[in-house]
Amino acid sequence: MPSIDYVAPTSVNDAVAALAAASGNGRVLAGGTDLLVQMRTGQITPQTIIDIKRIAETREIAESDKAFVIGAAATGVEMSAHNGLKTTFPGIVEAMDLIGSQQIQGRASPGGNLCNASPAADCVPALIAAGATCTIAGPNGTRDIPVEDVVTGPGQTCLSQDEFVVSFTVPKPPPRTGDAYLRLIPRTEMDIAVVGAGVCLTLDDAGVCQAARVALGAVAPTQVLVADGAAALIGSTIDETALNTLAAAASAACNPIDDKRGTVDYRKKVAGVLATRAAQKALERAKA
Amino acid sequence: MTKQHITTSVNGESVEYLCEAQQTLLDVLRDELGLTGTKEGCSTGDCGACSVIVDGNVVCSCLMLGAEAEGRQIETIEGMATADQLHPLQKQFLEQASLQCGFCTPGFLVAAKALLDKNPDPTETEIRFWLAGNLCRCTGYDKIVRAVQDAAAEMRGA
Ligand SMILES: Cc1cc2nc3c(=O)[nH]c(=O)nc-3n(C[C@H](O)[C@H](O)[C@H](O)COP(=O)(O)OP(=O)(O)OC[C@H]3O[C@@H](n4cnc5c(N)ncnc54)[C@H](O)[C@@H]3O)c2cc1C
Ligand code: FES
Ligand code: FES
């Protein structure tokens, strides 16, 4: 392996400058659980590694009246230990917690999960369902965009070569909101999602759904926001009719691959089933 | 490119080393510091043979760069026993024959120690989930799980 450079900037601006200086041959390092594997196998050969973990903004999990701000390089262990986040968005925390083993949890970050841009990334559908945005820093300052706009295809994001994700902002939801993320894997631990489904919904005091977002993973080149699935829930009490419409919409939204882990038909079917179950779990949480 | 000059703490002792940017912490431990108790199985985060504790969290040293260790507190298998006494986990692994070839053992011991540091009384299910990132091709896991349970009981004074 040719010799490469490692830098660990302590400010957002210094990190952007390091990315710009690397002119396309730089790679952001968060937990390294994707990056170091890809370097090892020769899939990628960066010349400069820019470790963002010494930048305070990428590490903090902050709660205000309005929102949770989750540092892009916060770890799964840190997210699971944050009681406020866990209570308000158990779906996001559970989705992150599904990633790999305890060893991986000590390093893996939501920013890495998003920017690695795997269609099967577990934390991403949960963030999309919860309406999260991300703050992207670059030479011209920062911009905020919805999480669902970041990934453009397998391994591809809309970030330019001198930009990186600093943090996620998840607005505090109204009362009677619940979220959930479920995935199907052939084993019980340590596997890649065949289908993942995230749902976040809000009820009024009569139990009628006022707002909903449904996102699927592993069933298309990018995560999919299933708008007509959400529309099926809104205005209903999440009854059987609404859930059936949701399941059909989720199946129809899939554009999956056919591989040894699941055929196209199987993934479509399971997407409907998981979206339904995630909606039921989110409903229970919204009522609790 | 210039080598990185790193100052860190390994098993409570201050350590300095030079490393290349792409060297993993596992490479540094084994090749630069001569701490070969930490094993390399897969180098892709799947087997847990390279487990070490960094600032209280168990991680795969094959998925961390040596350069990232600046200012951290690292614990490896070499730090588990004292000069005259094995750690209760080590004793139980020996007594219960929780190893055969032994290649996975340092990783299991370090990961199990990280668990018991956080949770002195884990259930069997908690132990199995916690150790899901450690693979063993010999024992079938049951003896490992029992050794962790018994070491936990011993450490609680139960
Ligand atoms: C054994 C094992 C099991 C796994 N299991 C799962 C699983 O069950 N589900 C799952 O979804 N994933 C899984 N993964 C993949 C991986 O752990 C996750 O995708 C993780 O969230 C990546 O985060 P990271 O911080 O380690 O990313 P890194 O490896 O540091 O980075 C990943 C990519 O994103 C870029 N990047 C990182 N942070 C930023 C940022 N803030 N801004 C811009 N670019 C950035 C990097 O340059 C790199 O290209 C597994 C990996 C391993 C090794
Ligand atoms: S060698 Fe690190 S997990 Fe296998
Ligand atoms: S004892 Fe041989 S791999 Fe575990």
PDB file of C-alpha atoms and ligand atoms in Angstrom, chain B residues 26 39-50 60 62, ligand 2:
ATOM      1  CA  LEU B  26      -3.795  -3.956  15.556  1.00  0.00           C
ATOM      2  CA  LYS B  39      -4.933 -11.595  17.308  1.00  0.00           C
ATOM      3  CA  GLU B  40      -5.704 -10.944  13.664  1.00  0.00           C
ATOM      4  CA  GLY B  41      -8.467 -13.158  12.317  1.00  0.00           C
ATOM      5  CA  CYS B  42     -10.293 -11.417   9.490  1.00  0.00           C
ATOM      6  CA  SER B  43      -9.188  -7.751   9.492  1.00  0.00           C
ATOM      7  CA  THR B  44     -12.718  -6.782   8.494  1.00  0.00           C
ATOM      8  CA  GLY B  45     -14.503  -6.425  11.826  1.00  0.00           C
ATOM      9  CA  ASP B  46     -16.246  -9.776  11.684  1.00  0.00           C
ATOM     10  CA  CYS B  47     -14.386 -12.091  14.074  1.00  0.00           C
ATOM     11  CA  GLY B  48     -13.489 -10.077  17.189  1.00  0.00           C
ATOM     12  CA  ALA B  49     -10.075 -11.749  17.652  1.00  0.00           C
ATOM     13  CA  CYS B  50      -8.519  -8.267  17.655  1.00  0.00           C
ATOM     14  CA  CYS B  60     -11.979  -4.074  16.815  1.00  0.00           C
ATOM     15  CA  CYS B  62      -8.282  -3.950  13.005  1.00  0.00           C
TER      16      CYS B  62
HETATM   17  S1  FES C   2      -9.345  -9.294  13.012  1.00  0.00           S
HETATM   18 FE1  FES C   2     -10.492  -7.606  13.692  1.00  0.00          FE
HETATM   19  S2  FES C   2     -12.491  -8.422  13.745  1.00  0.00           S
HETATM   20 FE2  FES C   2     -11.367 -10.041  12.851  1.00  0.00          FE
END
